[in-house]
Coordinates of N, CA and C in Angstrom, one line a residue:
D1 N -14.4 -14.4 78.7 CA -14.3 -15.8 77.6 C -15.5 -15.8 77.0
D2 N -16.6 -15.2 77.5 CA -17.9 -15.1 76.9 C -17.8 -14.5 75.4
E3 N -16.9 -13.3 75.3 CA -16.4 -12.8 74.0 C -15.2 -13.5 73.5
V4 N -14.5 -14.3 73.6 CA -14.0 -15.1 72.8 C -14.7 -15.9 72.4
A5 N -15.6 -16.7 73.1 CA -16.7 -18.0 72.3 C -17.8 -17.5 71.6
S6 N -17.8 -16.4 71.4 CA -18.6 -15.8 70.7 C -17.9 -15.4 69.2
L7 N -16.8 -15.3 69.3 CA -16.2 -15.1 68.2 C -15.6 -16.1 67.5
K8 N -15.6 -16.9 67.8 CA -15.4 -18.8 67.4 C -15.7 -18.6 66.0
P9 N -17.2 -19.0 66.0 CA -17.7 -18.9 64.8 C -17.8 -17.9 63.8
T10 N -17.0 -16.6 64.3 CA -17.1 -15.6 63.2 C -15.3 -15.9 62.6
R11 N -14.2 -16.3 63.2 CA -13.0 -16.6 63.1 C -13.2 -18.1 62.3
A12 N -13.8 -18.8 62.5 CA -13.9 -20.0 61.5 C -14.2 -19.7 59.9
K13 N -15.4 -18.4 60.2 CA -16.0 -18.7 59.0 C -14.7 -17.8 57.9
I14 N -14.6 -16.6 58.5 CA -13.3 -16.2 58.3 C -12.0 -16.7 57.5
E15 N -11.1 -18.2 58.3 CA -11.0 -19.1 57.9 C -11.2 -19.8 57.2
L16 N -12.1 -20.2 57.1 CA -13.3 -20.9 55.4 C -13.3 -19.8 54.3
L17 N -13.4 -18.5 54.7 CA -13.5 -17.6 53.3 C -12.1 -17.8 52.9
K18 N -11.0 -17.1 53.6 CA -9.4 -17.5 53.2 C -9.4 -18.7 52.3
A19 N -9.3 -19.7 52.7 CA -9.4 -20.9 52.0 C -10.2 -20.9 50.8
E20 N -11.2 -20.7 50.7 CA -11.7 -20.6 49.4 C -11.5 -19.3 48.3
L21 N -11.1 -18.5 49.5 CA -10.4 -17.6 48.4 C -8.7 -17.6 47.7
D22 N -8.2 -18.5 48.7 CA -7.0 -19.5 47.6 C -7.3 -20.4 46.1
R23 N -8.3 -21.1 47.0 CA -8.5 -22.4 46.0 C -9.3 -21.6 44.7
V24 N -9.7 -20.5 44.8 CA -10.3 -19.9 43.4 C -9.0 -19.4 42.8
C25 N -8.5 -18.7 43.2 CA -6.9 -18.2 43.0 C -6.5 -18.9 42.1
D26 N -5.9 -20.1 43.0 CA -5.5 -21.1 42.0 C -6.1 -21.9 40.9
Q27 N -7.5 -21.9 40.5 CA -8.2 -21.8 39.8 C -7.8 -21.2 38.7
I28 N -7.8 -19.8 38.9 CA -7.4 -18.5 37.8 C -6.1 -18.8 37.5
Q29 N -5.6 -18.8 38.1 CA -3.8 -19.1 37.7 C -4.2 -20.5 36.5
E30 N -4.5 -21.4 36.8 CA -4.5 -23.0 35.9 C -5.2 -22.4 34.7
G31 N -5.9 -22.0 34.7 CA -6.6 -21.1 33.5 C -5.7 -19.9 32.5
E32 N -4.7 -19.2 33.1 CA -3.9 -18.4 32.7 C -3.1 -18.9 31.7
I33 N -3.0 -18.1 30.3 CA -1.7 -18.8 29.0 C -0.5 -17.4 29.6
H34 N 0.4 -18.2 29.0 CA 1.6 -17.3 28.7 C 2.7 -17.7 27.8
A35 N 2.7 -17.4 27.0 CA 3.6 -17.2 26.0 C 5.2 -17.2 26.5
P36 N 5.6 -18.2 25.6 CA 7.5 -18.3 26.0 C 7.9 -16.9 25.4
V37 N 7.5 -16.3 24.2 CA 8.1 -15.2 23.5 C 7.1 -13.9 23.0
T38 N 7.8 -13.5 22.6 CA 7.0 -12.0 22.3 C 6.6 -12.2 21.0
G39 N 5.6 -12.4 20.6 CA 5.2 -12.3 19.4 C 3.8 -12.1 18.7
V40 N 3.2 -13.0 17.3 CA 2.4 -12.1 16.7 C 1.2 -13.8 16.7
V41 N 0.6 -14.0 17.3 CA -0.7 -15.6 17.2 C -1.3 -15.3 15.9
V42 N -0.6 -16.6 14.9 CA -0.9 -16.9 13.6 C -1.8 -18.1 13.5
R43 N -2.0 -18.9 14.3 CA -2.8 -19.7 14.1 C -3.5 -19.8 15.9
R44 N -4.8 -20.5 15.6 CA -5.2 -21.2 16.9 C -5.8 -22.3 16.9
H45 N -5.3 -23.1 18.0 CA -5.5 -24.7 17.7 C -6.5 -25.6 18.5
A46 N -7.4 -24.5 19.5 CA -8.3 -25.0 20.3 C -9.4 -24.2 20.0
A47 N -11.0 -24.0 20.3 CA -11.8 -23.2 20.3 C -11.5 -22.8 21.4
V48 N -13.0 -21.7 21.7 CA -13.0 -21.1 23.1 C -14.1 -21.9 23.5
G49 N -13.5 -22.7 25.0 CA -14.4 -23.6 25.7 C -14.2 -24.8 25.7
Q50 N -12.7 -25.6 25.0 CA -13.1 -26.6 24.7 C -11.5 -27.0 25.3
Q51 N -12.2 -28.1 26.2 CA -11.0 -28.7 26.8 C -9.7 -29.1 26.2
I52 N -8.4 -29.2 27.1 CA -7.3 -29.6 26.5 C -6.6 -30.2 26.9
S53 N -5.3 -31.1 26.8 CA -4.5 -31.7 27.3 C -3.5 -30.0 27.9
K54 N -2.9 -30.6 28.9 CA -1.6 -29.6 29.3 C -0.5 -29.6 28.3
L55 N -0.3 -30.8 27.7 CA 0.9 -30.3 26.2 C 0.2 -30.3 25.0
Q56 N -0.5 -29.8 24.6 CA -1.5 -29.9 23.7 C -1.4 -28.5 23.3
P57 N -0.9 -28.0 22.1 CA -0.7 -26.5 21.8 C -2.3 -26.0 21.7
I58 N -2.3 -24.6 21.8 CA -3.6 -23.7 21.9 C -3.1 -22.7 20.6
F59 N -2.0 -22.3 20.8 CA -2.0 -21.1 20.0 C -0.2 -21.4 19.1
E60 N -0.3 -21.1 17.9 CA 1.2 -21.0 17.4 C 1.7 -19.3 17.3
I61 N 2.3 -18.8 17.6 CA 3.1 -17.9 17.7 C 4.3 -17.5 16.7
V62 N 4.4 -16.8 16.3 CA 5.9 -15.6 15.6 C 6.4 -15.0 16.4
D63 N 7.7 -15.2 16.8 CA 8.4 -14.9 17.8 C 8.7 -13.5 17.0
D64 N 8.5 -12.3 17.8 CA 8.8 -10.7 17.0 C 10.3 -11.0 16.3
A65 N 11.6 -11.5 17.2 CA 12.4 -11.6 16.7 C 12.9 -12.4 15.5
S66 N 12.2 -12.7 15.0 CA 12.6 -14.3 14.3 C 11.4 -14.6 13.3
T67 N 11.9 -13.6 12.3 CA 10.4 -13.9 10.9 C 10.7 -14.7 10.0
R68 N 10.0 -15.4 9.6 CA 9.9 -16.7 8.9 C 8.8 -16.5 7.8
I69 N 9.4 -17.8 6.8 CA 8.2 -17.6 5.7 C 7.8 -19.1 5.7
E70 N 6.6 -19.1 5.8 CA 5.8 -20.2 5.4 C 4.8 -20.4 4.1
L71 N 5.4 -21.5 3.7 CA 5.2 -21.2 2.1 C 4.3 -22.9 2.2
Y72 N 3.3 -22.7 1.2 CA 2.3 -23.9 1.3 C 2.6 -24.7 -0.1
V73 N 3.6 -26.0 -0.3 CA 4.1 -26.6 -1.3 C 3.2 -27.7 -2.2
P74 N 2.7 -28.0 -3.1 CA 1.8 -29.1 -3.5 C 2.5 -30.5 -3.4
Q75 N 2.0 -31.3 -3.1 CA 2.6 -32.6 -2.9 C 2.9 -33.0 -3.9
K76 N 3.1 -33.3 -4.9 CA 3.4 -33.7 -6.2 C 5.1 -32.7 -6.0
S77 N 5.6 -31.9 -5.6 CA 6.7 -30.7 -5.5 C 7.3 -30.8 -4.1
A78 N 6.7 -31.7 -3.2 CA 7.1 -31.2 -1.6 C 9.2 -31.9 -1.7
R79 N 9.3 -32.6 -2.4 CA 10.7 -33.3 -2.3 C 11.5 -32.4 -2.7
E80 N 11.1 -31.5 -3.7 CA 11.9 -30.3 -4.2 C 12.4 -29.1 -2.7
F81 N 11.6 -29.3 -1.8 CA 12.2 -28.4 -0.5 C 12.7 -29.1 0.5
H82 N 13.5 -29.3 0.7 CA 14.7 -30.3 1.1 C 15.2 -29.2 2.5
A83 N 15.3 -29.2 3.6 CA 16.1 -28.3 4.6 C 17.5 -28.4 3.6
G84 N 18.2 -26.7 3.8 CA 19.5 -26.2 3.1 C 18.9 -26.0 2.1
R85 N 17.7 -26.6 0.9 CA 18.0 -25.9 -0.1 C 17.3 -24.1 -0.4
K86 N 17.9 -23.4 -1.2 CA 18.1 -21.8 -0.7 C 17.2 -21.5 -2.2
F87 N 16.3 -20.8 -1.8 CA 15.5 -19.8 -2.8 C 15.7 -18.3 -2.6
N88 N 15.5 -17.7 -3.8 CA 14.9 -15.9 -4.0 C 13.6 -16.0 -3.6
V89 N 12.6 -15.2 -2.9 CA 11.8 -14.7 -2.3 C 11.4 -13.2 -2.8
N90 N 10.5 -13.1 -3.9 CA 9.5 -11.5 -4.1 C 9.2 -11.5 -3.0
L91 N 9.3 -10.2 -2.5 CA 8.7 -9.0 -1.5 C 7.9 -8.0 -1.9
E92 N 6.6 -8.3 -2.5 CA 5.7 -7.4 -3.1 C 5.9 -6.4 -2.9
S93 N 5.9 -5.7 -1.7 CA 5.5 -4.5 -0.4 C 6.6 -4.1 -1.0
A94 N 8.3 -4.3 -0.7 CA 9.1 -4.0 -0.6 C 10.0 -3.7 -2.6
Q95 N 9.2 -4.6 -3.4 CA 9.8 -4.9 -4.6 C 11.1 -5.2 -4.6
E96 N 12.0 -6.3 -3.5 CA 13.2 -6.5 -3.7 C 13.0 -7.6 -3.4
S97 N 13.8 -8.6 -3.7 CA 14.0 -10.0 -3.4 C 15.0 -10.4 -1.9
V98 N 14.8 -11.5 -1.0 CA 15.6 -11.7 -0.6 C 16.0 -13.0 -0.5
A99 N 17.2 -13.5 -0.4 CA 18.1 -15.0 -0.5 C 17.2 -15.5 1.3
C100 N 16.7 -17.0 1.0 CA 15.5 -18.0 2.0 C 16.6 -19.0 1.6
E101 N 16.3 -19.6 3.0 CA 17.0 -20.9 2.9 C 15.9 -21.9 4.0
V102 N 15.3 -23.2 3.4 CA 14.2 -24.5 3.7 C 14.9 -24.5 5.1
I103 N 14.0 -24.2 6.3 CA 15.0 -24.7 7.6 C 13.9 -26.3 8.0
G104 N 13.0 -26.4 7.4 CA 11.9 -27.6 7.8 C 11.0 -27.4 7.3
S105 N 9.6 -27.9 7.5 CA 8.5 -28.0 7.0 C 7.7 -29.0 8.5
R106 N 6.3 -28.6 7.8 CA 5.5 -29.2 9.0 C 5.4 -31.2 8.9
E107 N 4.9 -31.6 9.9 CA 4.6 -33.4 9.6 C 3.6 -33.8 9.2
C108 N 2.6 -33.0 8.7 CA 1.5 -33.6 7.5 C 1.2 -32.5 6.3
F109 N 0.3 -33.0 5.0 CA -0.2 -31.9 4.3 C -1.4 -31.9 4.6
E110 N -1.7 -30.1 4.6 CA -3.1 -29.9 5.5 C -3.1 -28.7 3.9
P111 N -4.5 -28.2 4.2 CA -5.0 -27.4 3.0 C -4.7 -26.1 3.2
A112 N -4.0 -24.7 2.4 CA -3.5 -23.5 2.4 C -4.8 -23.1 3.6
P113 N -4.1 -22.3 4.5 CA -5.3 -21.2 5.0 C -6.1 -20.3 4.1
Q114 N -7.0 -19.6 4.7 CA -8.2 -19.0 4.0 C -7.6 -17.8 3.3
S115 N -6.8 -17.1 4.4 CA -5.9 -15.8 4.2 C -5.1 -16.1 2.3
I116 N -5.0 -17.1 1.8 CA -4.2 -17.2 1.2 C -4.9 -18.4 0.1
E117 N -5.5 -19.3 0.3 CA -6.0 -20.2 -0.4 C -6.5 -20.0 -1.9
R118 N -6.8 -18.9 -2.4 CA -7.1 -18.3 -3.4 C -5.9 -18.4 -4.6
F119 N -4.9 -19.0 -3.9 CA -3.2 -19.4 -4.8 C -3.2 -20.7 -5.4
Y120 N -4.0 -21.3 -4.4 CA -4.1 -22.7 -4.3 C -5.1 -23.4 -4.8
S121 N -5.0 -24.5 -5.7 CA -6.2 -25.5 -6.1 C -7.4 -25.6 -5.1
S122 N -8.6 -25.7 -5.1 CA -9.2 -25.4 -4.2 C -9.1 -27.1 -3.2
R123 N -9.0 -26.3 -2.1 CA -8.8 -27.7 -1.0 C -7.8 -28.8 -1.1
A124 N -6.5 -28.5 -2.0 CA -5.4 -29.7 -2.4 C -4.7 -29.3 -1.2
S125 N -4.0 -31.0 -0.8 CA -3.2 -30.2 0.2 C -1.9 -30.4 0.1
M126 N -1.4 -29.7 0.9 CA -0.3 -28.7 1.0 C 0.6 -29.1 1.9
L127 N 2.1 -28.6 1.7 CA 2.7 -29.5 3.1 C 3.6 -27.8 3.5
P128 N 3.2 -27.8 4.3 CA 3.5 -26.1 5.2 C 5.4 -26.1 4.9
V129 N 6.2 -25.4 4.4 CA 7.4 -25.5 4.3 C 8.1 -24.1 4.8
I130 N 9.2 -24.3 5.9 CA 9.8 -22.9 6.8 C 10.6 -22.5 6.0
L131 N 10.8 -21.5 5.3 CA 12.0 -20.8 4.7 C 12.2 -19.3 6.1
K132 N 13.9 -19.6 6.2 CA 14.7 -18.5 7.2 C 15.2 -17.1 5.9
P133 N 15.2 -16.1 5.9 CA 15.2 -15.3 5.2 C 16.9 -15.1 5.7
Q134 N 18.3 -15.1 4.6 CA 19.6 -14.8 4.9 C 19.8 -13.3 4.7
T135 N 19.6 -12.7 6.1 CA 19.9 -11.2 5.9 C 21.4 -11.3 6.2
Q136 N 21.6 -9.8 5.6 CA 22.6 -9.1 5.5 C 22.9 -8.5 7.2
D137 N 24.1 -8.0 7.9 CA 24.1 -6.9 8.9 C 22.8 -7.3 9.8
G138 N 22.4 -7.9 10.1 CA 21.5 -8.4 10.9 C 19.9 -7.9 10.9
A139 N 20.1 -7.4 9.1 CA 18.6 -6.3 8.8 C 17.5 -7.5 9.0
E140 N 16.3 -7.0 9.3 CA 15.2 -7.8 9.5 C 14.1 -7.2 7.9
P141 N 14.0 -7.8 6.3 CA 14.0 -6.9 5.8 C 12.1 -8.0 5.9
L142 N 12.0 -8.8 6.6 CA 10.2 -9.0 6.4 C 9.8 -8.6 8.3
R143 N 8.5 -8.4 8.0 CA 7.9 -8.4 8.9 C 6.4 -9.1 8.9
V144 N 5.9 -9.6 9.9 CA 4.8 -10.4 9.9 C 3.8 -9.7 9.1
G145 N 2.9 -10.8 8.3 CA 1.8 -10.0 7.1 C 2.9 -9.7 6.1
T146 N 3.9 -9.8 6.0 CA 4.4 -9.6 4.3 C 4.3 -10.7 3.6
V147 N 3.7 -9.9 2.1 CA 2.8 -10.9 1.5 C 4.4 -11.2 0.5
T148 N 4.6 -12.1 0.1 CA 5.9 -12.9 -0.8 C 5.3 -13.6 -1.6
R149 N 6.1 -13.9 -2.7 CA 6.1 -15.0 -3.8 C 7.6 -15.4 -3.6
L150 N 7.5 -16.8 -4.3 CA 8.8 -17.7 -4.5 C 8.8 -17.6 -6.5
S151 N 9.6 -17.1 -6.9 CA 9.8 -17.1 -8.5 C 9.7 -18.8 -9.0
L152 N 10.4 -18.8 -8.1 CA 10.6 -20.6 -8.8 C 9.0 -20.9 -9.1
L153 N 8.3 -20.7 -8.2 CA 6.8 -21.5 -7.9 C 6.2 -20.9 -9.3
Q154 N 5.9 -19.9 -9.6 CA 5.6 -19.1 -11.0 C 5.8 -19.5 -11.8
A155 N 8.0 -20.1 -11.9 CA 8.1 -20.6 -13.7 C 7.9 -21.9 -13.3
A156 N 7.3 -22.5 -12.5 CA 6.7 -24.2 -12.9 C 5.4 -24.4 -13.0
G157 N 4.6 -23.1 -13.0 CA 3.2 -23.0 -13.4 C 2.5 -23.0 -12.4
W158 N 2.9 -22.7 -11.1 CA 1.9 -22.7 -10.1 C 1.6 -21.5 -10.0
Q159 N 0.2 -20.8 -9.3 CA -0.3 -19.6 -9.0 C 0.4 -18.5 -8.4

């Protein structure tokens, strides 16, 4: 009985440590981020260390299985890019064009991203429009990072 009594504090300490381990594991799981698709991160919406709500987006990811073109359109021409409208887009790397359809746009105007801002007026508000390539035989002509140009834009005097 003396041995059992002397082990009680040790057993209590082990139970306390197990509970602490479970609590820490739960905290780690709360901090994990899981993407709903396999893809490439194209935009970050939160800074490192920033607190966010459960429903606030952290990253924007392009699904590897569905390539889209994001086009930044000046405010004065935004109405021309309604859902369903079709355009031919030139692929600079492949020196060919692909038929695309406007499938939507973002909710608000914003400046073009740094990687392409040199093609637009300085800090002009643009509407991001999403184009879907119309492929034949299931072929995917685009890859993430492909440089594209819309011929209509150049004809209208845009850079």
